[in-house]
mmCIF file of C-alpha atoms and ligand atoms in Angstrom:
data_model
loop_
_atom_site.group_PDB
_atom_site.id
_atom_site.type_symbol
_atom_site.label_atom_id
_atom_site.label_comp_id
_atom_site.label_asym_id
_atom_site.label_seq_id
_atom_site.Cartn_x
_atom_site.Cartn_y
_atom_site.Cartn_z
ATOM 1 C CA MET U 1 -4.625 60.463 -62.992
ATOM 2 C CA GLN U 2 -2.412 63.529 -62.827
ATOM 3 C CA ASP U 3 -0.357 64.020 -59.661
ATOM 4 C CA GLY U 4 -1.726 66.578 -57.211
ATOM 5 C CA PRO U 5 0.424 68.771 -54.915
ATOM 6 C CA ILE U 6 0.672 66.181 -52.109
ATOM 7 C CA ARG U 7 1.784 63.373 -54.393
ATOM 8 C CA ARG U 8 4.206 65.703 -56.192
ATOM 9 C CA THR U 9 5.809 66.605 -52.840
ATOM 10 C CA VAL U 10 6.091 62.977 -51.717
ATOM 11 C CA LYS U 11 7.581 62.001 -55.067
ATOM 12 C CA ALA U 12 10.080 64.876 -54.995
ATOM 13 C CA THR U 13 11.330 63.611 -51.612
ATOM 14 C CA ALA U 14 11.485 60.036 -52.908
ATOM 15 C CA LEU U 15 13.400 61.259 -55.944
ATOM 16 C CA GLY U 16 16.050 62.805 -53.692
ATOM 17 C CA VAL U 17 16.450 59.493 -51.852
ATOM 18 C CA PHE U 18 16.530 57.620 -55.178
ATOM 19 C CA HIS U 19 19.375 59.814 -56.472
ATOM 20 C CA LEU U 20 21.293 59.436 -53.228
ATOM 21 C CA ASN U 21 20.980 55.618 -53.407
ATOM 22 C CA LEU U 22 21.935 55.638 -57.055
ATOM 23 C CA TRP U 23 24.988 57.748 -56.393
ATOM 24 C CA ALA U 24 26.081 55.459 -53.498
ATOM 25 C CA ASP U 25 25.493 52.284 -55.530
ATOM 26 C CA ARG U 26 27.400 53.571 -58.558
ATOM 27 C CA ALA U 27 30.253 54.844 -56.407
ATOM 28 C CA ARG U 28 30.468 51.370 -54.791
ATOM 29 C CA ARG U 29 30.506 49.701 -58.196
ATOM 30 C CA ALA U 30 33.209 52.080 -59.427
ATOM 31 C CA ALA U 31 35.283 51.320 -56.310
ATOM 32 C CA LEU U 32 34.917 47.605 -57.111
ATOM 33 C CA GLY U 33 36.225 48.273 -60.612
ATOM 34 C CA GLU U 34 32.932 47.846 -62.459
ATOM 35 C CA ARG U 35 33.037 49.775 -65.695
ATOM 36 C CA PRO U 36 29.622 50.169 -67.317
ATOM 37 C CA TYR U 37 29.150 50.894 -70.996
ATOM 38 C CA ARG U 38 28.835 54.549 -71.910
ATOM 39 C CA LEU U 39 25.425 55.764 -72.997
ATOM 40 C CA GLY U 40 25.187 56.673 -76.665
ATOM 41 C CA GLY U 41 22.299 57.965 -78.732
ATOM 42 C CA ALA U 42 19.400 60.008 -77.421
ATOM 43 C CA CYS U 43 15.837 59.606 -76.236
ATOM 44 C CA ARG U 44 13.359 59.460 -79.118
ATOM 45 C CA ARG U 45 10.368 59.905 -76.842
ATOM 46 C CA CYS U 46 8.919 56.668 -78.200
ATOM 47 C CA ALA U 47 7.543 55.809 -74.721
ATOM 48 C CA ALA U 48 8.452 52.123 -75.056
ATOM 49 C CA CYS U 49 9.784 52.337 -71.480
ATOM 50 C CA CYS U 50 6.309 53.396 -70.272
ATOM 51 C CA GLU U 51 4.509 50.363 -71.698
ATOM 52 C CA ALA U 52 5.338 47.984 -68.860
ATOM 53 C CA PRO U 53 7.688 49.507 -66.268
ATOM 54 C CA ALA U 54 9.558 46.745 -64.441
ATOM 55 C CA VAL U 55 11.501 46.812 -61.174
ATOM 56 C CA ARG U 56 13.957 44.165 -60.045
ATOM 57 C CA VAL U 57 13.932 44.031 -56.246
ATOM 58 C CA HIS U 58 16.209 42.823 -53.469
ATOM 59 C CA ALA U 59 15.612 39.236 -52.268
ATOM 60 C CA LEU U 60 14.306 40.570 -48.929
ATOM 61 C CA VAL U 61 11.609 42.621 -50.650
ATOM 62 C CA TRP U 62 10.675 39.641 -52.777
ATOM 63 C CA LEU U 63 10.479 37.168 -49.881
ATOM 64 C CA ALA U 64 9.328 39.112 -46.814
ATOM 65 C CA PRO U 65 5.524 39.548 -47.081
ATOM 66 C CA LEU U 66 5.445 42.871 -45.206
ATOM 67 C CA LEU U 67 8.236 44.404 -47.279
ATOM 68 C CA ARG U 68 6.698 43.084 -50.460
ATOM 69 C CA ARG U 69 3.264 44.479 -49.621
ATOM 70 C CA SER U 70 4.769 47.841 -48.602
ATOM 71 C CA PHE U 71 6.770 48.047 -51.818
ATOM 72 C CA LEU U 72 3.742 47.256 -53.979
ATOM 73 C CA TRP U 73 1.559 49.632 -51.961
ATOM 74 C CA TRP U 74 4.081 52.447 -52.559
ATOM 75 C CA GLN U 75 4.289 51.683 -56.260
ATOM 76 C CA GLU U 76 0.530 51.773 -56.643
ATOM 77 C CA LYS U 77 -0.432 54.635 -54.325
ATOM 78 C CA VAL U 78 2.520 56.940 -54.961
ATOM 79 C CA ASN U 79 3.918 56.093 -58.385
ATOM 80 C CA GLY U 80 0.645 54.967 -59.958
ATOM 81 C CA PHE U 81 2.123 51.585 -60.941
ATOM 82 C CA VAL U 82 -0.407 48.735 -60.818
ATOM 83 C CA LEU U 83 1.071 45.235 -60.584
ATOM 84 C CA VAL U 84 0.449 43.019 -63.638
ATOM 85 C CA ASP U 85 3.137 40.370 -63.314
ATOM 86 C CA ALA U 86 5.704 39.009 -60.850
ATOM 87 C CA ARG U 87 8.635 37.184 -62.469
ATOM 88 C CA ARG U 88 10.138 34.972 -59.833
ATOM 89 C CA ARG U 89 13.293 33.986 -61.729
ATOM 90 C CA GLU U 90 14.340 37.612 -62.221
ATOM 91 C CA ARG U 91 12.778 38.841 -58.940
ATOM 92 C CA THR U 92 11.064 41.468 -61.029
ATOM 93 C CA PHE U 93 7.662 43.110 -60.699
ATOM 94 C CA VAL U 94 6.041 44.331 -63.889
ATOM 95 C CA PHE U 95 3.493 47.139 -63.755
ATOM 96 C CA ARG U 96 0.947 49.074 -65.763
ATOM 97 C CA CYS U 97 1.504 52.786 -65.306
ATOM 98 C CA THR U 98 -1.706 54.723 -64.712
ATOM 99 C CA HIS U 99 0.005 57.945 -65.854
ATOM 100 C CA PHE U 100 0.636 56.590 -69.317
ATOM 101 C CA ASP U 101 -1.829 57.563 -72.030
ATOM 102 C CA ARG U 102 -1.519 54.915 -74.742
ATOM 103 C CA ALA U 103 -3.390 56.982 -77.310
ATOM 104 C CA THR U 104 -1.043 59.972 -77.128
ATOM 105 C CA ARG U 105 1.904 57.936 -75.777
ATOM 106 C CA SER U 106 2.520 60.572 -73.169
ATOM 107 C CA CYS U 107 2.901 60.833 -69.393
ATOM 108 C CA ASP U 108 0.316 62.949 -67.580
ATOM 109 C CA SER U 109 2.757 63.680 -64.744
ATOM 110 C CA TYR U 110 6.074 63.893 -66.526
ATOM 111 C CA ALA U 111 7.536 66.526 -64.197
ATOM 112 C CA SER U 112 6.979 64.273 -61.177
ATOM 113 C CA ARG U 113 7.836 60.931 -62.814
ATOM 114 C CA PRO U 114 9.766 58.502 -60.579
ATOM 115 C CA GLY U 115 13.548 58.193 -60.605
ATOM 116 C CA MET U 116 13.494 54.862 -62.440
ATOM 117 C CA CYS U 117 11.746 56.521 -65.403
ATOM 118 C CA ARG U 118 14.416 59.253 -65.469
ATOM 119 C CA ASP U 119 17.273 56.790 -65.163
ATOM 120 C CA TYR U 120 16.267 54.338 -67.921
ATOM 121 C CA PRO U 121 18.320 52.746 -69.525
ATOM 122 C CA ARG U 122 21.449 53.567 -67.487
ATOM 123 C CA ALA U 123 21.069 50.666 -65.032
ATOM 124 C CA LEU U 124 21.283 48.248 -67.986
ATOM 125 C CA LEU U 125 24.736 49.525 -68.913
ATOM 126 C CA TYR U 126 26.236 47.341 -66.164
ATOM 127 C CA GLN U 127 25.106 44.169 -67.953
ATOM 128 C CA ALA U 128 27.558 42.272 -70.173
ATOM 129 C CA SER U 129 25.143 42.511 -73.110
ATOM 130 C CA PRO U 130 22.675 45.291 -72.373
ATOM 131 C CA GLU U 131 19.280 44.635 -73.907
ATOM 132 C CA LEU U 132 17.522 47.932 -74.361
ATOM 133 C CA LEU U 133 13.885 48.022 -75.389
ATOM 134 C CA PRO U 134 13.300 47.646 -79.131
ATOM 135 C CA GLY U 135 13.133 51.088 -80.703
ATOM 136 C CA CYS U 136 14.911 52.865 -77.851
ATOM 137 C CA GLY U 137 17.071 55.682 -79.227
ATOM 138 C CA TYR U 138 19.828 55.051 -76.693
ATOM 139 C CA ARG U 139 22.561 52.463 -77.202
ATOM 140 C CA PRO U 140 25.445 51.094 -75.143
ATOM 141 C CA LEU U 141 28.917 52.182 -76.225
ATOM 142 C CA ALA U 142 32.141 50.390 -75.289
ATOM 143 C CA ARG U 143 34.420 52.582 -73.174
ATOM 144 C CA ASN U 144 37.397 51.908 -75.419
ATOM 145 C CA ALA U 145 35.382 52.085 -78.655
ATOM 146 C CA ALA U 146 37.825 54.366 -80.499
ATOM 147 C CA ALA U 147 40.870 52.174 -79.782
ATOM 148 C CA LEU U 148 38.973 48.976 -80.651
ATOM 149 C CA LYS U 149 37.751 50.551 -83.867
ATOM 150 C CA ARG U 150 41.291 51.490 -84.843
ATOM 151 C CA ALA U 151 42.397 47.908 -84.106
ATOM 152 C CA LEU U 152 39.583 46.569 -86.304
ATOM 153 C CA ASP U 153 40.505 48.970 -89.098
ATOM 154 C CA ALA U 154 44.063 47.632 -89.047
ATOM 155 C CA ARG U 155 42.809 44.059 -89.664
ATOM 156 C CA PRO U 156 42.203 42.552 -93.085
ATOM 157 C CA LEU U 157 38.442 42.142 -92.629
ATOM 158 C CA SER U 158 35.576 42.411 -95.053
ATOM 159 C CA ALA U 159 33.139 45.303 -94.609
ATOM 160 C CA GLU U 160 30.544 42.810 -93.431
ATOM 161 C CA GLN U 161 32.855 41.296 -90.785
ATOM 162 C CA ARG U 162 33.881 44.761 -89.617
ATOM 163 C CA GLU U 163 30.263 45.818 -89.286
ATOM 164 C CA ARG U 164 29.277 42.686 -87.397
ATOM 165 C CA LEU U 165 32.179 42.982 -84.960
ATOM 166 C CA ALA U 166 31.528 46.677 -84.411
ATOM 167 C CA ARG U 167 27.918 45.826 -83.550
ATOM 168 C CA GLN U 168 28.803 42.920 -81.268
ATOM 169 C CA LEU U 169 31.458 44.937 -79.444
ATOM 170 C CA TYR U 170 29.225 48.010 -79.070
ATOM 171 C CA LEU U 171 31.600 50.288 -80.970
ATOM 172 C CA GLU U 172 29.044 52.573 -82.618
HETATM 173 S S1 SF4 M 201 5.363 57.734 -64.728
HETATM 174 FE FE1 SF4 M 201 5.367 58.682 -66.747
HETATM 175 S S2 SF4 M 201 7.453 58.370 -67.490
HETATM 176 FE FE2 SF4 M 201 7.139 56.875 -65.821
HETATM 177 S S3 SF4 M 201 6.346 55.003 -66.765
HETATM 178 FE FE3 SF4 M 201 4.577 56.224 -66.198
HETATM 179 S S4 SF4 M 201 4.055 57.381 -68.030
HETATM 180 FE FE4 SF4 M 201 6.178 56.659 -68.258
HETATM 181 S S1 SF4 M 202 12.462 53.640 -74.722
HETATM 182 FE FE1 SF4 M 202 14.338 54.874 -74.913
HETATM 183 S S2 SF4 M 202 13.929 56.317 -76.610
HETATM 184 FE FE2 SF4 M 202 11.947 55.473 -75.944
HETATM 185 S S3 SF4 M 202 11.213 56.990 -74.420
HETATM 186 FE FE3 SF4 M 202 12.274 55.362 -73.289
HETATM 187 S S4 SF4 M 202 14.390 56.141 -73.056
HETATM 188 FE FE4 SF4 M 202 13.403 57.354 -74.684
#
């Protein structure tokens, strides 16, 4: 169901908080020397990221019943995410998004979509081997891709070896 004015206002406020948290978290990671991959490619609007939105939560949210219930209540009542699975090992909740129209593969409330939808797949760029959804038009790019590529070019490698290494090292 499309967002009305009240839900749009609540979500706009939540989006501000989301961006603030994101900024603080990424500044902390940068201060600790974490260097994520760069984001290459572009969104193809395939909507694969709308099929089963998933959120990894803090251990407290996972374990404390009140926090867990509040989190899931917010996801359902505000974001329109209905819980379909809870993966204990990854502390991840998987949802069905009620804004997603599978026939047209579109979002009925795109302008007020949550921050996590806007941010995908940037959070994955902190992983050692980012696994983006199959078909996603984005791709991780190594920060020093140009220098590594030059180093590969200077080696006596076959085209096949060069291609495989470039793929494994996220050079293109
Ligand atoms: S809110 Fe919109 S963009 Fe986000 S998962 Fe649902 S359909 Fe996709
Ligand atoms: S999966 Fe990737 S390409 Fe597809 S809509 Fe989401 S961000 Fe865009």
